[in-house]
Tab-separated table of C-alpha atoms in Angstrom:
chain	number	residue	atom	x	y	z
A	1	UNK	CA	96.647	100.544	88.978
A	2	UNK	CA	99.941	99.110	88.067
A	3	UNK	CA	100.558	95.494	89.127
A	4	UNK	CA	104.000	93.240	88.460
A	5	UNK	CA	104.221	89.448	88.471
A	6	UNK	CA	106.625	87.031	88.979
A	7	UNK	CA	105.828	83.445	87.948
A	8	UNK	CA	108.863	81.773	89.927
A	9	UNK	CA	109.002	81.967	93.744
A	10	UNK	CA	111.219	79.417	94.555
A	11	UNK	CA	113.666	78.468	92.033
A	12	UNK	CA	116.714	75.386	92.794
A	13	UNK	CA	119.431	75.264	90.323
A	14	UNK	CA	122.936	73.527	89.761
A	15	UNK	CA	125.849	75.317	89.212
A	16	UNK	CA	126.402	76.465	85.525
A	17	UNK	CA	122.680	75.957	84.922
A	18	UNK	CA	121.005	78.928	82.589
A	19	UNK	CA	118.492	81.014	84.638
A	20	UNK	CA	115.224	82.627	83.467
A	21	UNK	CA	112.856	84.505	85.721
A	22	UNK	CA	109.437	85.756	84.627
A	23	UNK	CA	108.431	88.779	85.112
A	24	UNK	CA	105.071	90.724	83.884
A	25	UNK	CA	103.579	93.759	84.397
A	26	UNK	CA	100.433	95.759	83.978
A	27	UNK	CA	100.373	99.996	83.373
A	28	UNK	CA	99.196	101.624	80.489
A	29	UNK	CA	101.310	103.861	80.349
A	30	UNK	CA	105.271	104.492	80.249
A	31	UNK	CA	107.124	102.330	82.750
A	32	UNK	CA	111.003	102.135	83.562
A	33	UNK	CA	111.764	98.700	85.018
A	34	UNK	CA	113.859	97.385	87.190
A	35	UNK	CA	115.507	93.988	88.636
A	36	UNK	CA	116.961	94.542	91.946
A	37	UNK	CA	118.590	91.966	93.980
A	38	UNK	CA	118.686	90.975	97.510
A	39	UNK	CA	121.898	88.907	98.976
A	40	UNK	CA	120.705	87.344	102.464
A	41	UNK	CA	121.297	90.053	105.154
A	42	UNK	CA	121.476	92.535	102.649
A	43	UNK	CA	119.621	95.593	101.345
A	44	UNK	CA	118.655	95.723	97.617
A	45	UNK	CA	120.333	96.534	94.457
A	46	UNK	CA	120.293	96.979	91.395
A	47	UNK	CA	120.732	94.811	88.866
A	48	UNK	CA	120.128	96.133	85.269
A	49	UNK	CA	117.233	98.624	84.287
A	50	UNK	CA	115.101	99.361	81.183
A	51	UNK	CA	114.668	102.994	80.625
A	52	UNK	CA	114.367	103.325	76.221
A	53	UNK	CA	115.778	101.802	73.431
A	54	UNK	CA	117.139	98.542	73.033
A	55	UNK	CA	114.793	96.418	74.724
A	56	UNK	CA	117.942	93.690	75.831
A	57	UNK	CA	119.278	95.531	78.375
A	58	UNK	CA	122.856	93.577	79.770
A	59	UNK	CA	123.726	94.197	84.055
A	60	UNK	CA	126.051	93.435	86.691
A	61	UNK	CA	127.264	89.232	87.238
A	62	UNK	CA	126.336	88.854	83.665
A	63	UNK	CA	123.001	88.614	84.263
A	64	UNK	CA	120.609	90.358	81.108
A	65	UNK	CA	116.901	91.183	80.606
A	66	UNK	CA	114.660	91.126	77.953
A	67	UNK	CA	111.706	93.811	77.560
A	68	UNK	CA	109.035	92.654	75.182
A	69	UNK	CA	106.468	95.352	74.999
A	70	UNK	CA	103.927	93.731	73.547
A	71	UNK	CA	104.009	90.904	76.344
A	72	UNK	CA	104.422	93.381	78.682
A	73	UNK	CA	107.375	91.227	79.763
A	74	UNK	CA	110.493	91.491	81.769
A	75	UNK	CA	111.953	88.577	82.056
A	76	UNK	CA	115.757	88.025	83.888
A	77	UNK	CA	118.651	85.418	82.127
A	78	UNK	CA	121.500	84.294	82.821
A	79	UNK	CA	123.609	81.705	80.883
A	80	UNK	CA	125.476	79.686	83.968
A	81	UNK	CA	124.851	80.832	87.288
A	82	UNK	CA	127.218	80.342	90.620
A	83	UNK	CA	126.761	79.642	94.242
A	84	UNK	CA	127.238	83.147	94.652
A	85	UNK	CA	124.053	84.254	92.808
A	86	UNK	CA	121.749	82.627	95.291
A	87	UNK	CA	119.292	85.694	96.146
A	88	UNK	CA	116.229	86.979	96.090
A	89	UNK	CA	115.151	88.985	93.045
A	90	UNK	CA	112.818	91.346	92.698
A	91	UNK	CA	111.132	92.802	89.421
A	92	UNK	CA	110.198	96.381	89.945
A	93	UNK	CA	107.996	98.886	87.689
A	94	UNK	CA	108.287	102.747	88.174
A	95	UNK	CA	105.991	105.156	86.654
A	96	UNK	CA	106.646	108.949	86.005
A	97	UNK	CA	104.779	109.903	88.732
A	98	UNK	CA	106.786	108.216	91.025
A	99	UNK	CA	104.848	105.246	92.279
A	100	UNK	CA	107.151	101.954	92.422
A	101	UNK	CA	105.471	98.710	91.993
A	102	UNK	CA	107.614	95.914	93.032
A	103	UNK	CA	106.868	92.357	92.462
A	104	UNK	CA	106.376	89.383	95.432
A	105	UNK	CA	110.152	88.320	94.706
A	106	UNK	CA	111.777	85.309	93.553
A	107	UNK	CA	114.109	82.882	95.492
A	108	UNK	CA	116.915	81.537	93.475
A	109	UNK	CA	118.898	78.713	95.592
A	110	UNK	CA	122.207	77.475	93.589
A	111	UNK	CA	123.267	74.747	94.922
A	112	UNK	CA	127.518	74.173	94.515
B	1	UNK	CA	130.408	107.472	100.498
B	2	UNK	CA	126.957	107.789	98.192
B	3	UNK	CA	123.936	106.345	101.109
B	4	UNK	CA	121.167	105.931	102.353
B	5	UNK	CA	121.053	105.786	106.410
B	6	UNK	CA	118.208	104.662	108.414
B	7	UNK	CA	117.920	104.573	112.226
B	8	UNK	CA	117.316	102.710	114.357
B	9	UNK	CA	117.911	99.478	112.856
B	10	UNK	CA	115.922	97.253	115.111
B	11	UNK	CA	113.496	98.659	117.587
B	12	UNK	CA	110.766	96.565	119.491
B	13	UNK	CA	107.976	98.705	120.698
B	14	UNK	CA	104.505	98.055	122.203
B	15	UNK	CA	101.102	98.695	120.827
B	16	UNK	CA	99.963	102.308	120.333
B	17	UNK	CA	103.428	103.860	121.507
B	18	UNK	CA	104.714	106.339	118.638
B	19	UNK	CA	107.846	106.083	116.799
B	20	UNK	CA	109.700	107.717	114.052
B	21	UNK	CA	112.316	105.769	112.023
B	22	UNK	CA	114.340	108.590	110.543
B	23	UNK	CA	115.858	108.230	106.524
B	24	UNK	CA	118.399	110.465	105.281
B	25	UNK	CA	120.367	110.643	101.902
B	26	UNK	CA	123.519	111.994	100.853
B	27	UNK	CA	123.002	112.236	96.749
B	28	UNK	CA	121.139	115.283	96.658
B	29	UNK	CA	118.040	113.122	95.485
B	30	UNK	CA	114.332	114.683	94.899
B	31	UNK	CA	112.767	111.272	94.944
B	32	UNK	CA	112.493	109.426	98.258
B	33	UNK	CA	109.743	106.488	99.611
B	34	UNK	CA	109.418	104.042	102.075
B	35	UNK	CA	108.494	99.778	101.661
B	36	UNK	CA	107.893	97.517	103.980
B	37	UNK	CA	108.976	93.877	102.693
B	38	UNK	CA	107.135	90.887	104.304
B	39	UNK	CA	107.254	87.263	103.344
B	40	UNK	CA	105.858	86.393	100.281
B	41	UNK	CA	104.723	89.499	99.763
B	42	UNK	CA	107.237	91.539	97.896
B	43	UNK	CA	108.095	95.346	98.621
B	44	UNK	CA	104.947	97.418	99.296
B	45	UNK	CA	105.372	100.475	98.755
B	46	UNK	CA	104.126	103.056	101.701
B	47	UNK	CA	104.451	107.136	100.517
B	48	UNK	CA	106.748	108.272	98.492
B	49	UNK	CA	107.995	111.735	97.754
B	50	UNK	CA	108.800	113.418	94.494
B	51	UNK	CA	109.982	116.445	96.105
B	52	UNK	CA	110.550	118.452	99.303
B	53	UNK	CA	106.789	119.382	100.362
B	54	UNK	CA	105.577	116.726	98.109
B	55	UNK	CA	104.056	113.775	99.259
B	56	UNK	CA	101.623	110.774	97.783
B	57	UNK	CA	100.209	107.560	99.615
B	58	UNK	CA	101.679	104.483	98.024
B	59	UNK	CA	99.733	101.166	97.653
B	60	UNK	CA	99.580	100.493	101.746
B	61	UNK	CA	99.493	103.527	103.679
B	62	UNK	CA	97.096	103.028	106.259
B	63	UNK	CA	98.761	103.702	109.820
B	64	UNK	CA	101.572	105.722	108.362
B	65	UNK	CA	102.713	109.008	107.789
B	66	UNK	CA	105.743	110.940	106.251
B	67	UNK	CA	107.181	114.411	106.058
B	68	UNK	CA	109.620	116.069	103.852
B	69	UNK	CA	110.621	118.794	105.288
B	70	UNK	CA	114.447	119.296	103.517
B	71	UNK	CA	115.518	117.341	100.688
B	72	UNK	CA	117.779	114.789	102.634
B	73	UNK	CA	115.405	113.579	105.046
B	74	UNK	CA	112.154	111.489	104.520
B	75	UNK	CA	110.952	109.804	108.471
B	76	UNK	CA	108.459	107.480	108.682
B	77	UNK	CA	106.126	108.203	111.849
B	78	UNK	CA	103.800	105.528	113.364
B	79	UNK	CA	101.156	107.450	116.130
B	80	UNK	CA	100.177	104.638	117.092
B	81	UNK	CA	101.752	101.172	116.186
B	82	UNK	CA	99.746	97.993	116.205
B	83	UNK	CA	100.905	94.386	115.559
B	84	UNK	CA	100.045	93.942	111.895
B	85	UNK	CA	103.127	96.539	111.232
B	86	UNK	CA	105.839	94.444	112.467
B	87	UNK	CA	108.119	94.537	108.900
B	88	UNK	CA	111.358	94.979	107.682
B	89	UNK	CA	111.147	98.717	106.406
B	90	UNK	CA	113.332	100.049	103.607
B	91	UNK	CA	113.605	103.733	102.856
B	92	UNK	CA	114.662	104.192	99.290
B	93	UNK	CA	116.469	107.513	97.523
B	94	UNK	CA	116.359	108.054	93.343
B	95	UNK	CA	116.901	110.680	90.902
B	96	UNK	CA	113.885	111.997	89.476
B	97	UNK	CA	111.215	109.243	88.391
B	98	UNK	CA	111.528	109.307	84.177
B	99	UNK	CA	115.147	110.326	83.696
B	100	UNK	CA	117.562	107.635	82.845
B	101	UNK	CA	119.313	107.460	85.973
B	102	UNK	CA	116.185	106.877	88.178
B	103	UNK	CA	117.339	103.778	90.078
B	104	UNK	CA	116.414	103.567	93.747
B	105	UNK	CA	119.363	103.656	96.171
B	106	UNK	CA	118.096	101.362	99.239
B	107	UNK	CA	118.871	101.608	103.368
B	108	UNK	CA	120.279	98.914	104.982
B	109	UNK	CA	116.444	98.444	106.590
B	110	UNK	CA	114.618	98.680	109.544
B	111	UNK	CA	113.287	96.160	111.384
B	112	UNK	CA	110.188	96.318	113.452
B	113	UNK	CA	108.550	94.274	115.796
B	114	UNK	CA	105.502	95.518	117.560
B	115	UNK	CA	104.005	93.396	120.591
């Protein structure tokens, strides 16, 4: 079964601090994956996505991931974040066959 | 507009009375599945569906169950609703699971309180 972990549940950061989230999964097999991102009040979406190729995938607000296969990592960056990035964000792992593993979510608080 | 509707958005029920929270998308997408999102807990995914006619359990399915009868629409049905389902519930639309543009397009969520 396919499992995703984030290390970080509650993160508090100043403005223009650099951001890194964990994330790490479990699947032997091919995985797309995800970071998604919650605003409060809000539904999810997406952030950036990993699908082939070059594992340093860049997304929306500047934010960028890094896939490291052999760490079976997924870990979320970005240089200076704002006020406006506190959220909670999720690491998600699809499969082929459709089932979507999300993981337990991180809470990033930026405080102005 | 590209979406994914859900109704209703709040609903308080009682034990064991059935309910259907309905899902539909505009995109045209075979993929669609269901989460419920609890504190500290993540997105759990429920049943998903690759295709019309197609369904699979996800990882917490117990108590729940799904149709996909046209390619639009994905309900969720509770028989009979007991406490430990109260949840925010997000149904979720995607392209088809391995091509490039597989992202999931989310509702705006249902929330469910059961007494």
């Amino acid at each position: 079964a396919q499992s995703v972990s984030q290390h970080n549940h509650h993160v508090i950061l100043s403005e223009a601090a650099s951001l890194e989230l964990g994330c790490n999964y479990s699947y032997g097999g091919t995985v797309n994956l995800f970071w998604y991102v919650q605003y409060p009040g809000q539904h999810l979406q997406l952030l950036l996505k990993y699908f082939s190729g070059d594992p340093l995938v860049k997304g929306i607000k500047g934010f960028e991931a890094e896939f490291i296969k052999s760490k079976f990592s997924f870990n979320l960056r970005k240089p200076s974040v704002q006020w406006s990035d506190t959220a909670e964000y999720f690491c998600a792992v699809n499969t082929n066959a459709g089932k979507s593993t999300f993981g337990d979510g991180t809470t990033l608080t930026v405080k102005p | 507009e590209a979406q994914v509707t859900q109704n209703p958005r709040y609903l308080i029920t009682v034990t064991g009375k059935k309910l259907t929270v309905t899902c539909s998308q505009n995109m045209n997408h075979e993929y669609m599945s269901w989460y419920r999102q609890d504190p500290g807990l993540g997105l759990r995914q429920i049943y998903y569906s690759m295709n019309v006619e197609v369904t699979d359990k996800g990882d917490v399915p117990e108590g729940y169950k799904v149709s996909r009868k046209e390619k639009r629409n994905f309900p969720l049905i509770l028989e009979s609703p007991s406490p430990n389902q109260t949840s925010l519930y997000f149904c979720a639309s995607s392209e088809t699971p391995g091509q490039w543009s597989n992202e999931q397009f989310f509702g705006p969520g249902t929330r469910l309180t059961v007494l």
